[in-house]
Short mmCIF file of C-alpha atoms and ligand atoms in Angstrom, two decimals:
data_model
loop_
_atom_site.label_atom_id
_atom_site.label_comp_id
_atom_site.label_asym_id
_atom_site.label_seq_id
_atom_site.Cartn_x
_atom_site.Cartn_y
_atom_site.Cartn_z
CA UNK A 30 -17.66 10.63 -26.34
CA UNK A 31 -20.52 8.56 -27.90
CA UNK A 32 -17.89 7.56 -30.78
CA UNK A 33 -14.98 6.72 -28.27
CA UNK A 34 -14.36 3.04 -27.28
CA UNK A 35 -15.40 2.77 -23.46
CA UNK A 36 -12.78 1.65 -20.74
CA UNK A 37 -13.58 -0.14 -17.64
CA UNK A 38 -10.62 0.10 -14.94
CA UNK A 39 -10.42 -2.51 -12.29
CA UNK A 40 -8.51 -2.77 -9.08
CA UNK A 41 -8.28 -6.55 -8.08
CA UNK A 42 -8.19 -8.33 -4.92
CA UNK A 43 -6.49 -8.35 -2.42
CA UNK A 44 -5.65 -5.02 -1.20
CA UNK A 45 -6.76 -3.39 2.03
CA UNK A 46 -10.24 -2.55 1.99
CA UNK A 47 -9.98 0.64 3.76
CA UNK A 48 -9.71 3.26 1.17
CA UNK A 49 -10.65 3.76 -2.55
CA UNK A 50 -7.83 3.15 -5.05
CA UNK A 51 -5.84 6.40 -5.84
CA UNK A 52 -4.29 5.33 -9.21
CA UNK A 53 -7.78 4.23 -10.93
CA UNK A 54 -9.18 7.46 -9.48
CA UNK A 55 -6.63 9.28 -10.96
CA UNK A 56 -6.93 7.67 -14.33
CA UNK A 57 -10.75 7.92 -14.34
CA UNK A 58 -10.46 11.65 -13.85
CA UNK A 59 -8.02 12.05 -16.63
CA UNK A 60 -10.19 9.66 -18.89
CA UNK A 61 -13.53 11.63 -18.15
CA UNK A 62 -11.83 14.88 -18.64
CA UNK A 63 -10.37 13.92 -22.12
CA UNK A 64 -13.90 12.74 -23.17
CA UNK A 65 -13.86 9.08 -22.54
CA UNK A 66 -16.66 6.97 -21.40
CA UNK A 67 -14.67 5.35 -18.03
CA UNK A 68 -16.26 3.11 -15.42
CA UNK A 69 -14.30 1.61 -12.53
CA UNK A 70 -14.44 -1.22 -10.12
CA UNK A 71 -12.72 -1.81 -6.91
CA UNK A 72 -12.90 -5.77 -7.27
CA UNK A 73 -10.97 -5.93 -3.88
CA UNK A 74 -13.30 -4.19 -1.90
CA UNK A 75 -16.25 -5.73 -3.48
CA UNK A 76 -14.70 -9.10 -3.54
CA UNK A 77 -13.76 -9.18 0.13
CA UNK A 78 -17.08 -8.18 1.47
CA UNK A 79 -19.02 -10.73 -0.84
CA UNK A 80 -16.80 -13.45 0.90
CA UNK A 81 -17.85 -12.23 4.07
CA UNK A 82 -21.48 -12.82 3.34
CA UNK A 83 -20.93 -16.56 2.28
CA UNK A 84 -22.42 -19.30 4.57
CA UNK A 85 -19.51 -20.91 5.96
CA UNK A 86 -18.96 -23.96 8.57
CA UNK A 87 -16.90 -23.45 11.82
CA UNK A 88 -15.14 -26.05 13.29
CA UNK A 89 -13.49 -24.38 16.53
CA UNK A 90 -15.04 -21.73 18.99
CA UNK A 91 -13.13 -18.69 17.54
CA UNK A 92 -14.18 -19.47 14.18
CA UNK A 93 -17.70 -19.89 15.21
CA UNK A 94 -17.51 -16.43 16.96
CA UNK A 95 -16.03 -14.81 13.95
CA UNK A 96 -18.93 -16.16 11.55
CA UNK A 97 -21.37 -15.11 14.14
CA UNK A 98 -20.22 -11.47 14.65
CA UNK A 99 -19.05 -10.82 11.22
CA UNK A 100 -21.56 -8.16 10.18
CA UNK A 101 -21.39 -6.28 13.75
CA UNK A 102 -17.49 -6.34 13.28
CA UNK A 103 -17.80 -4.60 9.77
CA UNK A 104 -20.41 -2.23 11.11
CA UNK A 105 -18.12 -1.64 14.11
CA UNK A 106 -14.97 -1.06 11.69
CA UNK A 107 -16.93 1.75 9.91
CA UNK A 108 -17.71 3.71 13.23
CA UNK A 109 -15.68 5.74 15.41
CA UNK A 110 -16.11 4.22 18.62
CA UNK A 111 -14.28 0.83 17.86
CA UNK A 112 -11.05 3.11 17.48
CA UNK A 113 -11.28 4.20 21.03
CA UNK A 114 -11.05 0.78 22.23
CA UNK A 115 -7.71 -0.91 21.23
CA UNK A 116 -8.74 -4.19 22.21
CA UNK A 117 -12.20 -4.33 20.85
CA UNK A 118 -10.76 -3.07 17.57
CA UNK A 119 -8.10 -5.64 17.63
CA UNK A 120 -11.02 -8.46 18.11
CA UNK A 121 -13.15 -7.30 15.54
CA UNK A 122 -9.98 -7.21 13.03
CA UNK A 123 -8.91 -10.86 13.83
CA UNK A 124 -12.36 -12.10 13.61
CA UNK A 125 -13.05 -10.53 10.16
CA UNK A 126 -9.77 -11.93 9.11
CA UNK A 127 -10.63 -15.22 10.35
CA UNK A 128 -13.71 -15.35 8.37
CA UNK A 129 -11.98 -14.53 5.20
CA UNK A 130 -9.40 -17.59 6.02
CA UNK A 131 -12.39 -19.70 6.19
CA UNK A 132 -13.73 -18.54 2.97
CA UNK A 133 -10.39 -19.27 1.18
CA UNK A 134 -10.01 -22.59 2.58
CA UNK A 135 -12.24 -24.54 0.06
CA UNK A 136 -10.14 -23.46 -2.63
CA UNK A 137 -6.81 -24.03 -0.90
CA UNK A 138 -5.92 -20.27 -0.76
CA UNK A 139 -4.96 -17.96 2.35
CA UNK A 140 -6.92 -15.02 2.12
CA UNK A 141 -6.45 -12.01 4.53
CA UNK A 142 -7.29 -8.48 4.74
CA UNK A 143 -4.26 -7.50 3.17
CA UNK A 144 -2.76 -10.59 1.28
CA UNK A 145 -3.47 -13.55 -0.90
CA UNK A 146 -1.36 -16.57 -1.06
CA UNK A 147 -1.87 -19.95 -3.06
CA UNK A 148 0.12 -22.99 -2.02
CA UNK A 149 0.04 -24.11 -6.04
CA UNK A 150 0.60 -20.73 -7.75
CA UNK A 151 3.29 -18.07 -7.20
CA UNK A 152 2.84 -14.28 -8.21
CA UNK A 153 6.24 -13.90 -9.13
CA UNK A 154 6.11 -16.89 -11.88
CA UNK A 155 4.58 -15.72 -15.25
CA UNK A 156 3.73 -19.17 -15.78
CA UNK A 157 1.70 -19.26 -12.61
CA UNK A 158 -0.23 -16.37 -13.45
CA UNK A 159 -1.11 -17.59 -16.86
CA UNK A 160 -2.34 -20.85 -14.94
CA UNK A 161 -4.55 -18.56 -12.61
CA UNK A 162 -5.94 -17.03 -15.84
CA UNK A 163 -6.66 -20.45 -17.60
CA UNK A 164 -8.34 -21.85 -13.98
CA UNK A 165 -10.24 -18.61 -13.14
CA UNK A 166 -13.28 -20.45 -12.12
CA UNK A 167 -11.06 -21.88 -9.09
CA UNK A 168 -10.38 -18.66 -7.70
CA UNK A 169 -12.42 -17.92 -4.48
CA UNK A 170 -13.49 -14.41 -5.84
CA UNK A 171 -14.89 -15.87 -9.07
CA UNK A 172 -18.58 -15.91 -8.15
CA UNK A 173 -18.43 -12.26 -7.30
CA UNK A 174 -16.27 -10.90 -10.09
CA UNK A 175 -17.88 -12.86 -12.73
CA UNK A 176 -21.35 -11.52 -11.80
CA UNK A 177 -20.12 -8.02 -11.52
CA UNK A 178 -18.23 -8.27 -14.59
CA UNK A 179 -21.25 -9.80 -16.59
CA UNK A 180 -23.44 -7.05 -15.55
CA UNK A 181 -21.09 -4.18 -16.33
CA UNK A 182 -20.41 -5.75 -19.78
CA UNK A 183 -24.25 -6.10 -20.19
CA UNK A 184 -24.83 -2.60 -19.50
CA UNK A 185 -22.20 -1.36 -21.91
CA UNK A 186 -19.53 -3.44 -23.14
CA UNK A 187 -16.06 -1.89 -22.64
CA UNK A 188 -13.74 -2.11 -25.71
CA UNK A 189 -11.04 -1.68 -23.10
CA UNK A 190 -10.05 -3.11 -19.65
CA UNK A 191 -7.31 -1.83 -17.41
CA UNK A 192 -6.14 -3.40 -14.41
CA UNK A 193 -4.43 -1.57 -11.76
CA UNK A 194 -1.77 -3.99 -9.89
CA UNK A 195 0.21 -2.49 -7.31
CA UNK A 196 0.92 -5.22 -4.90
CA UNK A 197 2.04 -8.96 -5.17
CA UNK A 198 -1.19 -9.71 -3.14
CA UNK A 199 -3.17 -8.68 -6.35
CA UNK A 200 -1.31 -10.51 -9.16
CA UNK A 201 -3.15 -13.77 -9.00
CA UNK A 202 -6.49 -12.67 -8.51
CA UNK A 203 -6.03 -10.12 -11.45
CA UNK A 204 -5.12 -12.77 -13.85
CA UNK A 205 -8.05 -15.00 -12.75
CA UNK A 206 -10.31 -11.93 -13.74
CA UNK A 207 -8.07 -11.50 -16.87
CA UNK A 208 -8.62 -15.15 -17.76
CA UNK A 209 -12.36 -14.75 -17.15
CA UNK A 210 -12.76 -11.83 -19.62
CA UNK A 211 -10.55 -13.17 -22.38
CA UNK A 212 -12.80 -16.21 -22.20
CA UNK A 213 -16.14 -14.52 -22.18
CA UNK A 214 -15.43 -11.61 -23.92
CA UNK A 215 -12.62 -12.34 -26.25
CA UNK A 216 -12.75 -8.90 -28.20
CA UNK A 217 -11.79 -6.92 -25.36
CA UNK A 218 -8.61 -5.25 -25.30
CA UNK A 219 -6.74 -6.07 -21.88
CA UNK A 220 -4.19 -3.32 -20.45
CA UNK A 221 -2.38 -3.89 -17.15
CA UNK A 222 -0.40 -1.13 -15.26
CA UNK A 223 0.42 -0.02 -11.52
CA UNK A 224 3.22 -0.25 -9.41
CA UNK A 225 3.80 -4.01 -9.68
CA UNK A 226 3.55 -3.93 -13.29
CA UNK A 227 6.00 -0.99 -13.54
CA UNK A 228 8.62 -2.93 -11.53
CA UNK A 229 8.09 -6.18 -13.81
CA UNK A 230 8.77 -3.91 -16.79
CA UNK A 231 12.05 -2.79 -15.39
CA UNK A 232 13.32 -6.67 -15.38
CA UNK A 233 15.65 -6.57 -18.25
CA UNK A 234 14.49 -8.35 -21.14
CA UNK A 235 10.95 -9.12 -19.64
CA UNK A 236 8.98 -7.96 -22.65
CA UNK A 237 5.37 -9.18 -22.42
CA UNK A 238 5.21 -12.74 -20.74
CA UNK A 239 1.42 -12.62 -21.24
CA UNK A 240 1.14 -12.49 -25.12
CA UNK A 241 -2.07 -13.72 -26.46
CA UNK A 242 -3.58 -12.86 -22.90
CA UNK A 243 -2.60 -9.37 -21.88
CA UNK A 244 -2.63 -6.65 -24.64
CA UNK A 245 -0.47 -4.11 -23.23
CA UNK A 246 1.62 -3.72 -20.19
CA UNK A 247 2.28 -0.13 -19.13
CA UNK A 248 5.07 1.07 -17.30
CA UNK A 249 4.56 4.10 -14.83
CA UNK A 250 1.80 6.51 -15.08
CA UNK A 251 -1.06 5.17 -17.38
CA UNK A 252 -3.03 8.52 -18.37
CA UNK A 253 -1.28 9.19 -21.76
CA UNK A 254 -1.19 5.64 -22.91
CA UNK A 255 -4.96 4.85 -22.06
CA UNK A 256 -6.12 8.17 -23.39
CA UNK A 257 -4.44 7.22 -26.82
CA UNK A 258 -5.99 3.73 -26.80
CA UNK A 259 -9.28 5.32 -26.25
CA UNK A 260 -9.06 7.98 -28.64
CA UNK A 261 -9.56 10.75 -26.12
CA UNK A 262 -8.30 13.95 -26.35
CA UNK A 263 -5.69 15.80 -23.62
CA UNK A 264 -7.53 17.51 -20.89
CA UNK A 265 -6.27 20.88 -22.10
CA UNK A 266 -7.11 23.73 -19.80
CA UNK A 267 -9.66 21.59 -17.70
CA UNK A 268 -8.62 22.85 -14.06
CA UNK A 269 -10.98 20.50 -11.84
CA UNK A 270 -9.60 18.07 -9.28
CA UNK A 271 -6.92 15.36 -9.93
CA UNK A 272 -8.87 12.36 -8.90
CA UNK A 273 -12.43 11.29 -9.44
CA UNK A 274 -13.79 9.27 -6.49
CA UNK A 275 -17.46 9.81 -7.13
CA UNK A 276 -18.20 6.50 -8.32
CA UNK A 277 -16.75 4.58 -5.19
CA UNK A 278 -18.96 3.84 -2.68
CA UNK A 279 -17.12 5.30 0.01
CA UNK A 280 -19.43 3.83 2.87
CA UNK A 281 -18.41 0.33 2.28
CA UNK A 282 -14.66 0.95 2.98
CA UNK A 283 -13.64 -0.08 6.72
CA UNK A 284 -12.93 3.07 8.17
CA UNK A 285 -14.43 5.30 10.38
CA UNK A 286 -14.68 8.25 8.25
CA UNK A 287 -13.66 8.71 4.57
CA UNK A 288 -10.24 8.29 3.20
CA UNK A 289 -8.98 10.71 0.80
CA UNK A 290 -5.76 9.08 -0.94
CA UNK A 291 -3.83 11.81 -2.41
CA UNK A 292 -0.59 12.47 -4.10
CA UNK A 293 1.15 15.86 -4.43
CA UNK A 294 4.05 14.52 -6.62
CA UNK A 295 5.33 11.46 -8.44
CA UNK A 296 8.91 10.37 -7.92
CA UNK A 297 10.92 11.49 -4.69
CA UNK A 298 12.62 14.79 -4.38
CA UNK A 299 15.51 13.14 -2.67
CA UNK A 300 16.29 10.12 -4.87
CA UNK A 301 19.47 9.15 -3.34
CA UNK A 302 18.76 6.44 -0.91
CA UNK A 303 20.62 3.11 -1.64
CA UNK A 304 18.49 0.17 -3.21
CA UNK A 305 15.42 2.57 -3.68
CA UNK A 306 13.50 1.96 -6.71
CA UNK A 307 13.16 5.79 -7.19
CA UNK A 308 16.56 6.02 -7.64
CA UNK A 309 17.25 2.85 -9.51
CA UNK A 310 14.31 3.47 -12.20
CA UNK A 311 15.70 7.07 -12.35
CA UNK A 312 12.23 8.22 -12.01
CA UNK A 313 11.63 12.06 -12.60
CA UNK A 314 10.24 13.88 -9.56
CA UNK A 315 7.44 15.77 -10.50
CA UNK A 316 5.64 17.91 -7.98
CA UNK A 317 2.58 19.71 -8.04
CA UNK A 318 2.45 23.44 -7.54
CA UNK A 319 1.56 23.78 -3.71
CA UNK A 320 -1.38 26.03 -4.77
CA UNK A 321 -2.74 23.63 -7.24
CA UNK A 322 -2.75 21.19 -4.43
CA UNK A 323 -4.71 23.35 -2.09
CA UNK A 324 -7.28 23.92 -4.74
CA UNK A 325 -7.51 20.53 -5.38
CA UNK A 326 -8.02 19.50 -1.84
CA UNK A 327 -10.64 22.05 -1.21
CA UNK A 328 -12.62 20.40 -3.75
CA UNK A 329 -11.93 16.95 -3.25
CA UNK A 330 -12.37 17.16 0.56
CA UNK A 331 -15.47 19.37 0.48
CA UNK A 332 -17.47 19.19 3.79
CA UNK A 333 -17.04 15.68 4.49
CA UNK A 334 -13.64 16.33 6.48
CA UNK A 335 -11.98 13.10 5.32
CA UNK A 336 -8.70 11.84 6.55
CA UNK A 337 -6.24 12.78 4.00
CA UNK A 338 -3.72 10.04 3.19
CA UNK A 339 -0.78 11.96 1.41
CA UNK A 340 0.53 9.13 -0.82
CA UNK A 341 3.86 10.79 -1.87
CA UNK A 342 7.21 8.94 -1.31
CA UNK A 343 8.17 11.66 0.65
CA UNK A 344 6.25 15.25 1.19
CA UNK A 345 8.74 18.04 0.58
CA UNK A 346 9.67 20.72 3.01
CA UNK A 347 8.23 23.30 0.67
CA UNK A 348 5.01 21.40 0.34
CA UNK A 349 4.80 20.94 4.30
CA UNK A 350 5.51 24.78 4.51
CA UNK A 351 2.47 25.59 2.18
CA UNK A 352 0.19 23.27 3.80
CA UNK A 353 1.17 25.30 7.39
CA UNK A 354 0.06 28.39 5.42
CA UNK A 355 -3.00 26.99 3.42
CA UNK A 356 -4.29 24.30 5.83
CA UNK A 357 -6.48 21.72 3.89
CA UNK A 358 -9.24 21.73 6.36
CA UNK A 359 -9.06 18.05 7.18
CA UNK A 360 -6.78 16.02 9.05
CA UNK A 361 -3.95 14.28 7.32
CA UNK A 362 -0.88 12.18 7.58
CA UNK A 363 1.89 11.00 5.13
CA UNK A 364 5.77 10.06 4.76
CA UNK A 365 8.37 12.64 5.00
CA UNK A 366 11.93 12.66 5.23
CA UNK A 367 13.81 13.30 8.32
CA UNK A 368 14.78 16.90 7.85
CA UNK A 369 16.01 19.76 9.93
CA UNK A 370 12.68 21.69 9.36
CA UNK A 371 10.68 18.86 11.52
CA UNK A 372 13.28 19.88 14.31
CA UNK A 373 11.92 23.33 14.64
CA UNK A 374 9.23 23.78 17.37
CA UNK A 375 7.32 26.31 15.37
CA UNK A 376 7.41 24.25 12.13
CA UNK A 377 6.03 21.18 13.89
CA UNK A 378 3.36 23.30 15.86
CA UNK A 379 2.22 24.79 12.46
CA UNK A 380 2.14 21.19 10.98
CA UNK A 381 -0.16 20.08 13.91
CA UNK A 382 -2.40 23.26 13.46
CA UNK A 383 -2.85 22.59 9.87
CA UNK A 384 -4.31 19.14 10.35
CA UNK A 385 -1.12 16.93 10.51
CA UNK A 386 -2.02 14.05 12.75
CA UNK A 387 0.74 11.56 11.98
CA UNK A 388 4.01 11.49 10.07
CA UNK A 389 5.68 8.30 8.83
CA UNK A 390 9.49 8.31 8.89
CA UNK A 391 11.75 6.02 7.23
CA UNK A 392 14.56 6.23 10.21
CA UNK A 393 15.76 2.75 8.69
CA UNK A 394 18.63 2.48 11.47
CA UNK A 395 19.87 4.11 14.90
CA UNK A 396 23.33 3.70 13.60
CA UNK A 397 25.01 6.61 11.85
CA UNK A 398 27.37 4.48 9.65
CA UNK A 399 24.61 2.53 8.33
CA UNK A 400 22.68 5.69 7.62
CA UNK A 401 25.51 6.89 5.62
CA UNK A 402 25.73 3.75 3.91
CA UNK A 403 22.36 3.66 2.82
CA UNK A 404 22.79 7.54 1.70
CA UNK A 405 19.65 8.68 3.69
CA UNK A 406 21.37 12.09 4.03
CA UNK A 407 20.36 12.23 8.01
CA UNK A 408 22.50 12.52 10.96
CA UNK A 409 20.97 10.67 14.00
CA UNK A 410 20.98 13.63 16.14
CA UNK A 411 18.36 15.20 13.99
CA UNK A 412 16.45 11.89 13.93
CA UNK A 413 16.37 12.40 17.84
CA UNK A 414 15.49 15.86 17.90
CA UNK A 415 12.65 15.42 15.31
CA UNK A 416 10.92 12.67 17.36
CA UNK A 417 11.26 14.73 20.37
CA UNK A 418 9.84 17.58 18.82
CA UNK A 419 7.12 15.85 17.01
CA UNK A 420 6.18 14.54 20.31
CA UNK A 421 6.06 17.66 21.99
CA UNK A 422 3.93 19.18 18.96
CA UNK A 423 1.24 16.34 19.39
CA UNK A 424 1.96 14.63 16.07
CA UNK A 425 1.72 10.76 16.06
CA UNK A 426 5.09 8.84 14.48
CA UNK A 427 5.18 5.68 12.51
CA UNK A 428 8.47 4.69 12.54
CA UNK A 429 10.19 2.39 9.94
CA UNK A 430 13.13 0.41 10.60
CA UNK A 431 15.20 -1.86 8.20
CA UNK A 432 17.41 -4.79 9.52
CA UNK A 433 19.92 -6.57 7.69
CA UNK A 434 21.30 -4.03 5.25
CA UNK A 435 24.86 -4.74 3.94
CA UNK A 436 26.55 -2.12 5.95
CA UNK A 437 24.95 -3.53 9.24
CA UNK A 438 26.05 -5.99 11.74
CA UNK A 439 25.05 -7.23 15.24
CA UNK A 440 26.57 -4.30 16.83
CA UNK A 441 25.05 -1.79 14.79
CA UNK A 442 21.79 -3.43 14.98
CA UNK A 443 22.14 -3.11 18.77
CA UNK A 444 22.76 0.54 18.20
CA UNK A 445 19.31 0.67 16.67
CA UNK A 446 17.75 -1.19 19.60
CA UNK A 447 19.62 1.18 22.11
CA UNK A 448 18.22 4.23 19.91
CA UNK A 449 14.69 2.93 19.84
CA UNK A 450 14.80 2.35 23.55
CA UNK A 451 15.93 5.84 24.20
CA UNK A 452 13.08 7.42 21.96
CA UNK A 453 10.33 4.89 22.95
CA UNK A 454 8.52 7.81 24.51
CA UNK A 455 8.29 9.51 21.03
CA UNK A 456 7.35 6.66 18.73
CA UNK A 457 3.84 5.80 18.59
CA UNK A 458 4.26 2.96 15.86
CA UNK A 459 6.84 0.85 14.69
CA UNK A 460 7.36 -1.12 11.56
CA UNK A 461 10.28 -3.72 11.46
CA UNK A 462 11.32 -4.86 8.21
CA UNK A 463 14.36 -7.19 7.18
CA UNK A 464 16.12 -6.15 4.08
CA UNK A 465 15.47 -7.75 0.82
CA UNK A 466 17.76 -6.88 -1.79
CA UNK A 467 16.05 -5.39 -4.95
CA UNK A 468 17.53 -7.61 -7.74
CA UNK A 469 18.16 -4.92 -10.53
CA UNK A 470 19.62 -1.95 -8.11
CA UNK A 471 22.91 -0.48 -8.85
CA UNK A 472 24.14 -1.52 -5.53
CA UNK A 473 23.22 -5.52 -6.02
CA UNK A 474 25.72 -5.61 -8.55
CA UNK A 475 28.31 -5.21 -6.21
CA UNK A 476 27.15 -8.04 -4.10
CA UNK A 477 27.30 -12.13 -4.67
CA UNK A 478 23.54 -13.01 -5.23
CA UNK A 479 21.39 -15.97 -5.93
CA UNK A 480 17.83 -15.70 -6.76
CA UNK A 481 15.67 -15.00 -3.90
CA UNK A 482 12.13 -16.72 -5.10
CA UNK A 483 12.29 -18.95 -7.86
CA UNK A 484 10.44 -16.87 -10.55
CA UNK A 485 10.99 -14.83 -13.57
CA UNK A 486 9.05 -12.10 -12.02
CA UNK A 487 10.96 -12.00 -8.70
CA UNK A 488 12.14 -8.51 -7.98
CA UNK A 489 14.65 -9.61 -5.38
CA UNK A 490 17.90 -11.65 -4.89
CA UNK A 491 19.45 -13.38 -1.95
CA UNK A 492 22.99 -12.07 -0.93
CA UNK A 493 25.89 -13.02 1.08
CA UNK A 494 26.01 -10.53 3.64
CA UNK A 495 29.40 -8.65 3.68
CA UNK A 496 29.56 -8.90 7.49
CA UNK A 497 28.02 -12.64 7.62
CA UNK A 498 24.82 -10.96 9.07
CA UNK A 499 22.39 -13.14 7.40
CA UNK A 500 18.41 -13.16 7.30
CA UNK A 501 18.01 -15.83 9.76
CA UNK A 502 20.41 -14.16 12.36
CA UNK A 503 18.67 -11.07 11.64
CA UNK A 504 15.32 -12.68 12.38
CA UNK A 505 16.33 -14.13 15.55
CA UNK A 506 18.12 -11.00 16.80
CA UNK A 507 14.50 -9.14 16.24
CA UNK A 508 12.47 -12.10 17.90
CA UNK A 509 15.04 -12.57 20.62
CA UNK A 510 16.41 -9.55 21.43
CA UNK A 511 14.76 -6.30 20.01
CA UNK A 512 11.28 -7.20 20.44
CA UNK A 513 11.75 -8.23 24.26
CA UNK A 514 11.94 -4.71 26.15
CA UNK A 515 8.71 -3.87 27.43
CA UNK A 516 8.86 -0.21 25.85
CA UNK A 517 9.11 -1.90 22.60
CA UNK A 518 6.67 -4.57 23.05
CA UNK A 519 4.00 -1.79 24.11
CA UNK A 520 4.65 0.18 20.87
CA UNK A 521 4.28 -3.01 18.75
CA UNK A 522 1.25 -3.82 20.29
CA UNK A 523 -0.01 -0.29 19.16
CA UNK A 524 0.03 -1.33 15.39
CA UNK A 525 -3.32 -2.05 14.05
CA UNK A 526 -3.00 -5.82 12.66
CA UNK A 527 -3.48 -5.93 8.89
CA UNK A 528 -4.31 -2.31 8.26
CA UNK A 529 -1.16 -1.01 10.08
CA UNK A 530 -0.36 2.50 9.12
CA UNK A 531 -3.78 2.82 7.23
CA UNK A 532 -5.66 2.76 10.33
CA UNK A 533 -3.00 4.00 13.03
CA UNK A 534 -3.80 7.80 12.42
CA UNK A 535 -7.42 6.96 13.53
CA UNK A 536 -5.98 5.97 16.80
CA UNK A 537 -4.50 9.34 17.16
CA UNK A 538 -7.18 11.74 16.18
CA UNK A 539 -10.57 12.84 17.70
CA UNK A 540 -13.07 10.92 15.73
S1 LIG B 628 13.26 9.00 0.66
FE1 LIG B 628 12.37 7.30 0.31
S2 LIG B 628 11.54 7.12 -1.87
FE2 LIG B 628 13.17 8.84 -1.65
S3 LIG B 628 15.09 7.99 -2.30
FE3 LIG B 628 14.77 7.67 -0.10
S4 LIG B 628 13.77 5.76 0.18
FE4 LIG B 628 13.55 6.18 -1.91
#
């Protein structure tokens, strides 16, 4: 190990500070098993908590209250009691978020627990990202990341720094950090990967728009590329767990018990839904052997009984059946496709007994024609049976609906409203989204489009809706009609602000 270059992996702000970053933990595991000296730095969690320590001025009563109580709120967000009182929880989250807003104001940026927005710089324009790198001292996280990076480099200078950039909310701060490292430690090799970088690299002709600043952009899983750069050896017959979370300070995350993010597969076993990047990017489906998942979870979960957050695009029925027979010994939740298995009372009861507290379901629409046009492979009667069955089994449901798809019109959107009302008793949480047309999907080629955001890294395009059901009409329908009935308002009020599904399960489990 001594002769290999060392690597520092960074998770930049802003991402929800409630669980450690799985992609970084996975890379760290593979690199260490390959003999590479690898350290990790969750700059998002660290940076957000540092902002919340700043001495700040309040001009109104709410801000004053938020600043006075921020330490108490942070402590409460890490304790079970708060998750038994929805109103207190919401107040704590909104106050903490208010304090973050105040911390961003001097720099002219909007910081929240889940987002980062600048009025001057856009994360979908490469020239703005380069500008963020040039003006790194103006970034509100600069004091925390410059101190931490300086200490890490002083301790042991890494030859390679890898950034895991998964969300648009991380891009501008990632580039500010890159600008700092380039300016202070110019010999460092800088590598960027993660979900957002992977999507950028699928933009035709994009190349590396950050030449001279970023040395390498890696699409897809980064293990092999980083191992090669660092001169590590393939892990070989090493059979340890797939993630290394040991270096993350679990006690600092805003959750009432540790969360263990874990993926049993890459890609999606279905890979047919229209507009889905898994289909457009033709990603392979690579599941782990179920027995290996069970072994892994037994080691990773240990005695701490974390909440397991399955990150798979969709947990396969085969894996679910394995979990029923081999419960992981800790509560868990994740995304599933709606399949007939879930309408089977014994299967659902088995899932519940195996620790399943919540399932996330991409229902998308209550109209069969829309579901067929999206190639969801689901019939609406099965969706109905699944929701009722999961309710009976005691498994909470987090339902995702998508409005404004090309096959939808007002009448079909109203069918989704009727379906939701008819199943409101069986829906715990609802996510309502307005459809964005992925710019490089197969289906986009058949629609007349114009750029959605002005930016070379924009992943979406505006389109002329075939039924004239445009985004502003969809939004008016959602606010003026869909969200009005009391049963739907009640479900929407259940949604944890900012943390959404990452905290939802805590409200449906014994803590
Ligand atoms: S199930 Fe989800 S990930 Fe799989 S193809 Fe459909 S939308 Fe994509």
